[in-house]
Coordinates of C-alpha atoms in Angstrom, one line a residue:
Chain A
M1268 CA 81.5 90.2 74.7
T1269 CA 79.7 86.9 75.4
E1270 CA 76.7 86.3 77.6
L1271 CA 79.1 85.1 80.3
T1272 CA 81.4 88.2 80.3
K1273 CA 78.3 90.5 80.4
L1274 CA 77.4 89.3 83.9
T1275 CA 78.1 91.2 87.0
L1276 CA 79.9 89.4 89.8
A1277 CA 76.7 89.1 91.7
E1278 CA 74.8 87.7 88.7
A1279 CA 77.6 85.2 88.0
R1280 CA 77.5 84.1 91.6
T1281 CA 73.8 83.4 91.4
K1282 CA 74.2 81.4 88.2
L1283 CA 77.1 79.4 89.6
A1284 CA 75.1 78.6 92.7
A1285 CA 72.1 77.5 90.6
K1286 CA 74.5 75.4 88.5
E1287 CA 73.3 77.2 85.4
I1288 CA 76.9 77.7 84.4
T1289 CA 80.3 76.3 85.5
S1290 CA 83.3 78.2 86.7
V1291 CA 85.3 76.6 84.0
E1292 CA 82.9 78.0 81.3
L1293 CA 82.9 81.4 83.0
T1294 CA 86.7 81.4 83.3
E1295 CA 87.3 80.3 79.7
A1296 CA 85.0 83.1 78.5
H1297 CA 87.0 85.7 80.4
L1298 CA 90.4 84.2 79.4
A1299 CA 89.2 84.3 75.7
A1300 CA 88.2 88.0 76.1
A1301 CA 91.5 88.8 77.8
K1302 CA 93.5 87.0 75.1
A1303 CA 91.8 89.1 72.5
S1304 CA 92.6 92.4 74.2
D1305 CA 96.3 93.0 73.5
K1306 CA 95.5 96.5 72.2
L1307 CA 94.4 97.5 75.7
N1308 CA 97.5 96.2 77.3
A1309 CA 95.5 95.6 80.5
Y1310 CA 97.0 92.2 81.5
V1311 CA 100.8 92.1 81.9
T1312 CA 100.7 88.4 82.8
L1313 CA 97.9 86.1 81.9
T1314 CA 97.7 82.9 84.0
P1315 CA 95.4 80.5 82.1
E1316 CA 96.7 77.3 83.6
V1317 CA 96.3 78.6 87.1
A1318 CA 92.9 80.0 86.3
L1319 CA 91.5 76.8 84.8
E1320 CA 92.9 74.7 87.6
M1321 CA 91.3 77.0 90.2
A1322 CA 88.0 77.0 88.2
A1323 CA 87.9 73.2 88.1
A1324 CA 88.5 73.0 91.8
S1325 CA 85.7 75.6 92.3
D1326 CA 83.4 73.5 90.2
A1327 CA 84.2 70.5 92.3
R1328 CA 83.5 72.4 95.6
I1329 CA 80.2 73.7 94.2
A1330 CA 79.2 70.1 93.3
K1331 CA 80.1 69.0 96.8
G1332 CA 78.1 71.9 98.4
E1333 CA 81.3 73.4 99.8
A1334 CA 81.2 76.7 97.9
G1335 CA 82.9 79.8 99.4
P1336 CA 81.5 83.3 99.1
L1337 CA 83.4 84.0 95.8
E1338 CA 83.4 80.5 94.5
G1339 CA 84.4 80.2 90.9
L1340 CA 84.4 83.9 90.1
P1341 CA 87.3 85.0 87.9
L1342 CA 89.2 88.1 88.9
G1343 CA 92.2 90.1 87.8
V1344 CA 94.9 91.2 90.2
K1345 CA 96.9 94.4 90.1
D1346 CA 100.6 93.6 89.6
L1347 CA 101.3 95.2 92.9
F1348 CA 100.0 92.2 94.9
C1349 CA 102.5 89.4 95.4
T1350 CA 101.2 86.1 94.0
N1351 CA 102.9 82.9 94.9
G1352 CA 104.7 81.4 91.9
V1353 CA 103.4 84.1 89.5
R1354 CA 105.8 87.0 88.4
T1355 CA 105.1 90.2 90.3
T1356 CA 106.8 93.4 89.1
A1357 CA 104.9 96.5 90.3
C1358 CA 105.4 97.2 86.6
S1359 CA 109.0 98.3 87.4
N1360 CA 112.1 97.1 85.7
I1361 CA 113.8 96.9 89.0
L1362 CA 111.8 93.9 90.1
D1363 CA 112.8 92.1 86.8
D1364 CA 111.2 88.6 86.9
F1365 CA 110.6 88.6 90.7
T1366 CA 108.5 85.6 91.5
P1367 CA 107.2 85.6 95.1
T1368 CA 107.3 82.5 97.2
Y1369 CA 104.3 83.8 99.2
E1370 CA 100.9 85.2 98.6
S1371 CA 99.7 88.7 99.7
T1372 CA 97.0 88.5 102.4
V1373 CA 94.4 90.3 100.3
T1374 CA 94.7 87.8 97.4
A1375 CA 95.1 84.9 99.7
N1376 CA 91.7 85.9 101.3
L1377 CA 90.1 86.0 97.8
W1378 CA 91.4 82.5 96.9
A1379 CA 90.4 81.1 100.2
D1380 CA 86.9 82.3 99.5
G1381 CA 87.0 80.5 96.1
A1382 CA 87.8 83.2 93.6
V1383 CA 89.8 82.4 90.4
M1384 CA 92.9 84.3 89.3
L1385 CA 92.9 85.3 85.6
G1386 CA 96.3 87.1 85.7
K1387 CA 98.1 90.2 86.7
L1388 CA 97.1 93.7 85.6
N1389 CA 99.0 96.7 84.4
N1390 CA 99.6 99.7 86.7
D1391 CA 101.8 102.8 86.9
E1392 CA 105.3 101.8 88.1
F1393 CA 105.1 101.3 91.9
A1394 CA 101.6 102.8 91.7
M1395 CA 103.1 106.2 91.0
G1396 CA 101.0 107.9 88.4
S1397 CA 97.5 108.9 87.4
S1398 CA 97.5 107.6 83.9
N1399 CA 99.2 104.1 83.8
E1400 CA 101.8 105.6 81.5
T1401 CA 104.8 105.0 83.7
S1402 CA 104.5 101.1 83.5
R1403 CA 107.5 99.2 82.3
F1404 CA 105.1 97.3 80.0
G1405 CA 103.9 100.5 78.3
P1406 CA 100.7 102.4 78.8
C1407 CA 97.4 100.6 79.4
V1408 CA 94.7 101.9 77.1
N1409 CA 91.2 102.9 78.1
P1410 CA 88.5 100.9 76.4
W1411 CA 86.5 104.1 76.0
K1412 CA 87.0 106.5 73.2
A1413 CA 85.7 110.1 72.8
S1414 CA 82.9 110.5 70.3
D1415 CA 84.9 113.3 68.5
S1416 CA 88.4 111.6 68.3
D1417 CA 90.0 108.2 67.7
A1418 CA 92.9 109.0 70.0
N1419 CA 93.8 106.3 72.6
L1420 CA 92.9 107.6 76.1
V1421 CA 94.4 106.7 79.5
P1422 CA 92.4 104.5 81.8
G1423 CA 93.5 106.5 84.8
G1424 CA 96.1 105.4 87.3
S1425 CA 97.7 103.9 89.0
S1426 CA 95.2 101.0 88.8
G1427 CA 94.7 101.5 85.0
G1428 CA 94.9 97.8 84.2
S1429 CA 92.3 97.0 86.8
S1430 CA 89.9 99.7 85.6
A1431 CA 90.4 98.9 81.9
A1432 CA 90.0 95.1 82.4
V1433 CA 86.8 95.5 84.3
A1434 CA 85.3 98.2 81.9
A1435 CA 86.2 95.9 78.9
H1436 CA 84.7 92.8 80.6
L1437 CA 88.0 91.0 80.8
A1438 CA 87.4 90.2 84.5
L1439 CA 84.3 90.2 86.7
G1440 CA 86.2 92.4 89.1
A1441 CA 89.8 93.3 90.0
T1442 CA 91.9 94.1 93.0
A1443 CA 93.5 97.6 93.1
T1444 CA 95.3 99.9 95.5
D1445 CA 94.8 103.5 96.3
T1446 CA 97.4 105.8 97.8
G1447 CA 96.1 109.1 96.5
G1448 CA 93.2 108.2 94.2
S1449 CA 94.6 105.2 92.3
I1450 CA 91.3 103.2 92.6
R1451 CA 88.8 106.0 92.4
Q1452 CA 90.2 108.1 89.6
P1453 CA 90.7 105.1 87.2
A1454 CA 87.1 104.0 88.0
S1455 CA 85.9 107.5 87.1
F1456 CA 87.8 107.4 83.8
T1457 CA 86.4 104.0 82.8
G1458 CA 82.8 104.0 84.0
T1459 CA 83.4 101.5 86.7
V1460 CA 83.0 101.4 90.5
G1461 CA 86.1 101.9 92.6
M1462 CA 86.2 101.6 96.3
K1463 CA 89.0 102.6 98.7
P1464 CA 88.1 101.3 102.2
T1465 CA 89.2 102.9 105.4
Y1466 CA 93.0 102.8 106.1
G1467 CA 93.5 99.6 108.1
R1468 CA 90.5 97.7 106.6
C1469 CA 92.6 95.5 104.3
S1470 CA 96.0 94.1 105.2
R1471 CA 98.9 95.6 103.3
W1472 CA 101.0 92.5 103.8
G1473 CA 102.5 91.2 100.5
T1474 CA 101.4 94.3 98.6
V1475 CA 104.4 96.2 97.1
A1476 CA 104.7 99.2 99.3
F1477 CA 104.6 102.8 98.0
A1478 CA 103.6 105.1 100.9
S1479 CA 102.7 102.9 103.8
S1480 CA 100.6 105.4 105.8
L1481 CA 98.4 106.0 102.8
D1482 CA 98.3 102.7 100.8
Q1483 CA 95.1 100.7 100.9
A1484 CA 93.7 97.9 98.8
G1485 CA 90.2 97.9 97.4
P1486 CA 88.1 96.5 94.5
I1487 CA 87.2 97.8 91.0
T1488 CA 84.0 96.3 89.8
R1489 CA 81.0 97.1 87.5
S1490 CA 78.5 97.6 90.3
V1491 CA 78.4 98.9 93.9
R1492 CA 77.1 95.5 95.1
D1493 CA 80.0 93.8 93.4
A1494 CA 82.3 96.1 95.3
A1495 CA 80.7 95.1 98.6
I1496 CA 81.0 91.4 97.7
M1497 CA 84.7 91.7 96.9
L1498 CA 85.5 94.0 99.8
K1499 CA 84.0 91.6 102.3
S1500 CA 86.5 88.9 101.2
M1501 CA 89.5 91.2 100.9
A1502 CA 89.1 92.9 104.3
G1503 CA 90.0 91.7 107.7
H1504 CA 92.6 91.7 110.4
D1505 CA 96.0 90.2 109.7
E1506 CA 98.6 89.8 112.3
K1507 CA 101.3 90.3 109.7
D1508 CA 100.2 93.9 109.2
T1509 CA 100.0 95.7 112.6
T1510 CA 98.1 98.6 110.9
S1511 CA 95.2 96.3 109.8
V1512 CA 92.6 96.8 112.5
D1513 CA 91.1 94.0 114.5
I1514 CA 87.4 94.7 114.2
D1515 CA 84.7 92.7 112.6
V1516 CA 84.1 92.9 108.9
P1517 CA 80.4 93.5 108.5
D1518 CA 78.2 91.8 105.9
Y1519 CA 78.4 94.7 103.4
E1520 CA 75.6 93.4 101.2
A1521 CA 73.2 93.8 104.1
A1522 CA 73.9 97.6 103.9
F1523 CA 71.8 97.8 100.6
T1524 CA 68.5 98.8 102.2
G1525 CA 67.9 101.4 99.5
D1526 CA 66.8 103.8 102.2
I1527 CA 68.8 106.9 102.7
R1528 CA 65.9 109.1 104.1
G1529 CA 67.2 111.5 106.7
L1530 CA 70.9 110.8 105.8
K1531 CA 72.9 114.0 105.9
I1532 CA 75.1 114.5 102.9
G1533 CA 77.7 117.3 103.0
I1534 CA 78.8 119.3 100.0
P1535 CA 82.2 120.7 100.7
K1536 CA 82.4 124.2 99.1
E1537 CA 86.2 124.0 98.7
Y1538 CA 85.8 121.3 96.1
R1539 CA 84.3 123.8 93.8
V1540 CA 87.8 124.5 92.5
E1541 CA 88.7 127.3 90.2
G1542 CA 88.3 126.4 86.6
M1543 CA 86.1 123.4 87.2
S1544 CA 84.4 122.5 84.0
D1545 CA 80.7 123.0 83.4
E1546 CA 80.1 119.4 82.9
I1547 CA 81.7 118.3 86.2
E1548 CA 79.8 121.1 87.9
K1549 CA 76.5 119.8 86.3
L1550 CA 77.2 116.2 87.2
W1551 CA 77.8 117.2 90.8
T1552 CA 74.6 119.2 90.9
Q1553 CA 72.7 116.3 89.4
G1554 CA 74.2 114.0 92.1
I1555 CA 73.0 116.3 94.8
A1556 CA 69.5 116.3 93.2
W1557 CA 69.4 112.5 93.1
L1558 CA 70.3 112.1 96.7
K1559 CA 67.9 114.8 97.7
S1560 CA 65.0 113.2 95.9
A1561 CA 65.8 109.9 97.6
G1562 CA 65.2 111.7 100.9
A1563 CA 68.7 112.7 102.0
E1564 CA 69.3 116.1 103.5
I1565 CA 71.9 118.2 101.8
V1566 CA 74.2 120.3 104.0
D1567 CA 76.8 122.7 102.9
V1568 CA 80.1 122.1 104.7
S1569 CA 83.6 123.6 104.7
L1570 CA 86.9 121.7 104.6
P1571 CA 89.1 124.8 104.8
H1572 CA 92.5 123.1 104.3
T1573 CA 91.5 121.2 101.1
K1574 CA 93.9 123.2 98.8
Y1575 CA 96.9 122.1 100.9
A1576 CA 96.1 118.4 100.6
L1577 CA 97.8 117.9 97.3
P1578 CA 101.1 119.7 98.2
A1579 CA 101.2 117.9 101.6
Y1580 CA 100.7 114.6 99.8
Y1581 CA 103.6 115.3 97.5
I1582 CA 105.9 115.5 100.5
V1583 CA 104.5 112.6 102.5
A1584 CA 104.1 110.1 99.7
P1585 CA 107.5 110.6 98.1
A1586 CA 109.1 110.6 101.6
E1587 CA 107.6 107.3 102.4
A1588 CA 108.4 106.0 98.9
S1589 CA 112.0 106.9 99.2
S1590 CA 112.2 104.9 102.3
N1591 CA 110.2 101.9 101.1
L1592 CA 112.1 101.8 97.8
A1593 CA 115.5 101.7 99.5
R1594 CA 115.1 97.9 99.5
Y1595 CA 115.7 97.7 95.8
D1596 CA 119.5 97.4 95.9
G1597 CA 120.3 94.7 93.4
V1598 CA 121.2 92.2 96.2
R1599 CA 118.1 90.2 97.3
Y1600 CA 115.8 90.2 94.3
G1601 CA 115.2 91.9 91.0
L1602 CA 117.6 93.6 88.7
R1603 CA 121.3 93.9 89.3
V1604 CA 123.6 96.0 87.1
H1605 CA 127.3 95.3 87.5
G1606 CA 129.4 98.0 89.2
D1607 CA 133.1 98.6 90.1
D1608 CA 132.2 98.3 93.8
I1609 CA 129.1 97.8 95.9
T1610 CA 128.1 101.5 95.9
D1611 CA 128.6 101.7 92.1
M1612 CA 126.5 98.5 91.8
Y1613 CA 123.6 100.1 93.9
E1614 CA 123.7 103.3 92.0
K1615 CA 123.7 101.7 88.5
T1616 CA 121.1 99.2 89.4
R1617 CA 118.7 101.9 90.7
A1618 CA 119.4 104.2 87.8
E1619 CA 118.5 101.5 85.3
G1620 CA 115.7 99.9 87.3
F1621 CA 113.6 103.0 88.2
G1622 CA 111.7 104.9 85.6
D1623 CA 111.6 108.7 85.4
E1624 CA 108.6 109.3 87.7
V1625 CA 109.8 106.9 90.4
R1626 CA 113.2 108.4 90.3
R1627 CA 111.7 111.9 90.6
R1628 CA 109.7 110.9 93.7
V1629 CA 112.6 109.0 95.3
L1630 CA 114.7 112.1 94.9
I1631 CA 112.1 114.5 96.3
G1632 CA 111.5 112.1 99.2
T1633 CA 115.2 111.9 99.9
Y1634 CA 115.5 115.7 99.8
V1635 CA 112.5 116.4 102.1
L1636 CA 113.8 113.8 104.6
S1637 CA 117.5 115.0 104.5
A1638 CA 119.2 116.7 107.3
G1639 CA 118.1 120.4 107.7
Y1640 CA 114.9 119.9 105.6
Y1641 CA 113.0 117.3 107.6
D1642 CA 111.2 119.8 109.8
A1643 CA 110.5 122.3 107.1
Y1644 CA 109.0 119.8 104.7
Y1645 CA 108.1 116.4 106.3
I1646 CA 106.9 117.6 109.7
K1647 CA 105.2 120.5 108.2
A1648 CA 103.3 118.2 105.8
Q1649 CA 102.3 115.9 108.7
K1650 CA 100.9 118.9 110.6
I1651 CA 98.9 119.9 107.5
R1652 CA 97.6 116.3 107.5
T1653 CA 96.4 116.7 111.0
L1654 CA 94.5 119.8 110.0
I1655 CA 93.0 118.0 107.0
A1656 CA 91.8 115.1 109.2
Q1657 CA 90.4 117.7 111.6
D1658 CA 88.4 119.3 108.8
F1659 CA 86.8 116.0 108.0
K1660 CA 86.1 115.3 111.7
Q1661 CA 84.4 118.6 112.1
A1662 CA 82.3 118.0 109.0
Y1663 CA 81.2 114.6 110.2
E1664 CA 79.8 116.2 113.3
K1665 CA 77.2 117.6 111.0
V1666 CA 76.9 115.1 108.2
D1667 CA 77.1 111.3 107.5
L1668 CA 78.7 111.4 104.1
L1669 CA 80.3 113.8 101.6
L1670 CA 79.6 114.0 97.9
T1671 CA 82.1 115.4 95.5
P1672 CA 83.2 114.8 91.9
T1673 CA 85.9 112.1 91.6
A1674 CA 88.2 113.7 89.1
P1675 CA 88.4 117.2 87.6
S1676 CA 88.1 115.9 84.0
P1677 CA 87.2 112.8 81.9
A1678 CA 90.0 110.6 80.6
F1679 CA 92.6 112.4 78.6
A1680 CA 94.8 111.3 75.7
I1681 CA 97.9 109.1 76.2
G1682 CA 100.9 111.5 76.1
E1683 CA 98.9 114.6 77.0
K1684 CA 100.2 115.1 80.5
V1685 CA 103.1 112.7 80.9
N1686 CA 105.8 115.3 80.6
D1687 CA 104.2 117.7 83.0
P1688 CA 104.3 116.2 86.5
L1689 CA 102.3 119.0 88.1
S1690 CA 99.4 118.9 85.8
M1691 CA 99.3 115.1 86.2
Y1692 CA 99.3 115.5 90.0
L1693 CA 96.3 117.8 89.8
N1694 CA 94.2 114.8 88.7
D1695 CA 94.1 113.7 92.3
V1696 CA 92.9 116.9 93.8
F1697 CA 89.5 115.4 94.9
T1698 CA 90.8 112.0 96.0
V1699 CA 94.1 112.8 97.9
P1700 CA 92.5 114.4 101.0
V1701 CA 90.6 111.1 101.6
N1702 CA 93.9 109.2 101.8
L1703 CA 95.5 111.8 104.0
A1704 CA 92.6 111.4 106.5
G1705 CA 92.4 107.6 106.1
L1706 CA 88.7 107.7 105.2
P1707 CA 86.7 105.3 103.0
G1708 CA 85.7 106.6 99.5
I1709 CA 83.9 105.2 96.5
S1710 CA 83.6 106.4 92.9
L1711 CA 80.7 105.4 90.8
P1712 CA 79.8 106.3 87.2
A1713 CA 77.2 109.0 87.1
G1714 CA 77.1 110.3 83.6
L1715 CA 78.9 111.0 80.3
S1716 CA 80.8 114.0 79.2
S1717 CA 79.8 116.0 76.2
N1718 CA 82.1 113.8 74.1
G1719 CA 80.7 110.6 75.5
L1720 CA 83.2 109.7 78.2
P1721 CA 82.3 108.4 81.7
L1722 CA 82.4 110.8 84.7
G1723 CA 82.4 109.6 88.3
L1724 CA 81.0 111.0 91.5
Q1725 CA 82.7 110.3 94.8
L1726 CA 81.1 109.6 98.1
I1727 CA 83.3 109.9 101.2
G1728 CA 82.4 108.2 104.5
R1729 CA 83.4 108.1 108.1
T1730 CA 86.2 106.0 109.4
F1731 CA 85.2 102.3 109.2
D1732 CA 81.7 103.2 108.2
E1733 CA 81.8 101.5 104.8
E1734 CA 78.2 100.4 105.3
T1735 CA 76.7 103.8 105.1
L1736 CA 78.9 104.6 102.2
L1737 CA 77.8 101.5 100.3
R1738 CA 74.1 102.2 101.2
A1739 CA 74.2 105.7 99.7
A1740 CA 76.3 104.6 96.8
G1741 CA 73.7 101.9 96.0
V1742 CA 71.0 104.6 95.9
L1743 CA 73.1 106.9 93.8
E1744 CA 73.9 104.1 91.4
E1745 CA 70.3 103.3 90.9
A1746 CA 69.3 107.0 90.4
A1747 CA 72.1 107.5 87.9
G1748 CA 71.2 104.3 86.0
F1749 CA 74.5 104.4 84.2
S1750 CA 74.4 101.7 81.5
A1751 CA 76.7 103.0 78.8
E1752 CA 79.4 100.6 77.6
P1753 CA 82.5 101.3 75.5
S1754 CA 82.1 100.0 71.9
I1755 CA 84.4 97.1 71.3
W1756 CA 87.2 98.3 69.0
W1757 CA 90.2 96.4 70.5
T1758 CA 89.4 93.0 69.1
E1759 CA 89.7 94.2 65.5
A1760 CA 92.7 93.0 63.6
Chain B
M516 CA 115.5 127.2 91.4
S517 CA 115.1 125.8 94.9
V518 CA 117.1 122.7 93.9
D519 CA 120.3 123.5 92.0
E520 CA 122.4 121.0 90.1
N521 CA 124.7 120.4 93.0
T522 CA 121.8 119.6 95.3
V523 CA 120.5 117.1 92.7
R524 CA 123.9 115.5 92.7
R525 CA 124.0 115.3 96.5
I526 CA 120.5 113.9 96.9
A527 CA 121.0 111.4 94.1
K528 CA 124.1 110.2 95.9
L529 CA 122.1 109.9 99.1
A530 CA 119.4 108.0 97.2
R531 CA 122.0 105.8 95.6
I532 CA 120.8 106.5 92.1
A533 CA 123.4 107.2 89.4
V534 CA 122.6 110.5 87.6
T535 CA 124.5 111.6 84.5
E536 CA 125.8 115.2 84.1
E537 CA 123.2 115.7 81.2
E538 CA 120.4 114.7 83.5
L539 CA 121.2 117.2 86.3
A540 CA 119.7 120.3 84.6
P541 CA 116.3 118.8 83.7
L542 CA 116.1 117.1 87.1
S543 CA 116.9 120.4 88.8
K544 CA 114.1 122.0 86.9
D545 CA 111.6 119.2 87.6
L546 CA 112.3 119.0 91.3
S547 CA 112.3 122.8 91.7
T548 CA 108.9 123.1 90.0
I549 CA 107.5 120.6 92.4
L550 CA 109.2 121.9 95.6
D551 CA 108.3 125.5 94.7
W552 CA 104.7 124.5 94.4
V553 CA 104.7 122.8 97.8
E554 CA 106.1 126.0 99.4
Q555 CA 102.5 127.2 99.6
L556 CA 102.2 125.1 102.8
G557 CA 104.1 127.9 104.4
E558 CA 100.9 130.0 104.3
V559 CA 99.4 127.8 107.0
D560 CA 100.1 128.5 110.6
T561 CA 100.9 125.1 112.1
D562 CA 102.8 126.3 115.2
H563 CA 100.4 124.6 117.6
V564 CA 99.4 121.7 115.5
P565 CA 100.8 118.2 116.3
P566 CA 102.1 116.3 113.3
M567 CA 100.0 113.3 112.4
T568 CA 101.5 110.0 113.5
S569 CA 98.6 107.6 112.9
V570 CA 95.8 108.2 110.5
V571 CA 93.4 105.9 112.3
E572 CA 93.3 105.7 116.0
M573 CA 94.5 102.2 116.8
E574 CA 96.6 100.4 119.3
I575 CA 99.5 98.4 118.0
K576 CA 99.0 94.8 119.0
M577 CA 101.7 92.7 120.6
R578 CA 102.4 89.2 119.6
E579 CA 104.5 86.3 120.9
D580 CA 108.1 86.7 119.9
I581 CA 108.5 83.2 118.5
V582 CA 109.9 81.6 115.4
R583 CA 107.0 80.6 113.1
H584 CA 108.8 79.8 110.0
D585 CA 112.3 78.4 109.6
N586 CA 114.5 76.8 107.0
L587 CA 113.4 79.4 104.4
Q588 CA 116.9 79.9 103.1
K589 CA 116.0 78.5 99.7
Q590 CA 112.9 80.7 99.3
V591 CA 114.6 83.8 100.6
T592 CA 117.5 83.5 98.2
Q593 CA 115.5 82.1 95.2
N594 CA 115.0 85.5 93.6
A595 CA 118.5 86.8 94.2
P596 CA 120.3 88.0 91.1
Q597 CA 123.4 86.2 92.5
S598 CA 123.6 83.8 95.3
E599 CA 126.0 81.0 96.4
D600 CA 125.4 78.2 98.9
G601 CA 122.3 79.9 100.3
F602 CA 124.0 83.3 100.7
F603 CA 123.5 86.5 98.8
T604 CA 126.7 87.5 97.0
V605 CA 127.8 91.1 96.5
P606 CA 130.9 92.8 95.0
K607 CA 133.9 92.6 97.4
V608 CA 133.5 95.2 100.2
I609 CA 136.6 94.5 102.3
E610 CA 140.1 94.6 100.7

């Protein structure tokens, strides 16, 4: 780690503006760190030429006094965002060497504000997974290791490349996406900050679709302020996505008043799940104490349908995925496997192109949407979703925010859960309800497990009230004072 | 087993994914485990609950129905595994 890669996004922004450093220097430092990180497998495509060209252009704009809000700041991009002229695969074989001729709205917004692209980051295939082990490029590795084992751990998923790259200082921040926890759970596993904004805050245009009613883009960063900075640029209405809302994007940094006196924080009792480990319980209690001593009022609330969120999600998400992934047919882009006739070609292409977890979910989705089962599964799940959203609505009549753990455990070993889909799905027990209700949520590092691994706490806000969420997250971050870093083992020969 | 091997064969056909005979049994087990687990939703009385249609209250905006980009044939077919003269090509479908 160099002095330049140690910086937070906000610190780098200050130094660039003061002309203490150049974007080319900053970008070169991050490219060097990224090049020396093969063992982490965080980047699936590094784009040094693009990065240095963008950095030089940024330096020129800074010199001319025309700097944008993210001018010269090098970022990583989850390989789910289409990038013009740069291979985009969703980490699936079925996309082969697909090279978009257009740019996703979220990344276009970042570049328009002056950010620099370092490359594309690993993720679970089509964002389906909680460990980044289903990627066609192989698993991404968590920079953190337990104090009692040398085993390689998962960085969480699906945005594992994003969380690992940010935790290992291979980027100042990274884009990510969250359908059931794919930003927040990897942030919790890597000691980083992960924020999923309200559904509709960021455009989904040009982001490879998984489950369209749940997918939402957001940042992974090393501080809450950095998340606010990135989100400000990523968010906004886009006429190419009718579900992106046309309301003003506030100046999120103005939310950091540090004052949460009188704010009501709800503690949902249903999140105290059976078999919750002592250290997660302790972390949660500690989080409550921090917010209380900062002047917040703690209120016990009930979200009675919480236990049904995960099973409802595993109907809705695969159903939408089976529909979204119908486009991969070997005709217009990506892989094609020769067949005797067109149906044979479709079937062979999709058999070879999709990995096991994606195939599993497409089959489940096809089943729950098929004639005779649609009402029993899909409509039933959408009704449960209404109940879950109502639970939150009722809670928000009494409180401003909710505090919960982000994940039921710290990072686990690669291979530990990959053959047991159900136990993998349970990782998202605290994050999935937030997606089903379309709410904003943020995970921030709050402590270490007994064997030295990061643990995150999650704050959940009201629809489109990211400001209150960030304000409280800022206070919690300061109280937690999380400063642990993984020791750098991945650069060794 | 809520999803037997014949059902796996049928939904794989619907999903246009080739599945070998050897894969049927493990897939039947995997899918049944997941679908048996979601059966717990049956405990919840949802008779008078409307299914969710939009997670955030919003009005879908209308826009002018006009052509904004044209002559994109090259870009559109650029990533095709097989194309000819600006068209996608597929195995013969009409005898």
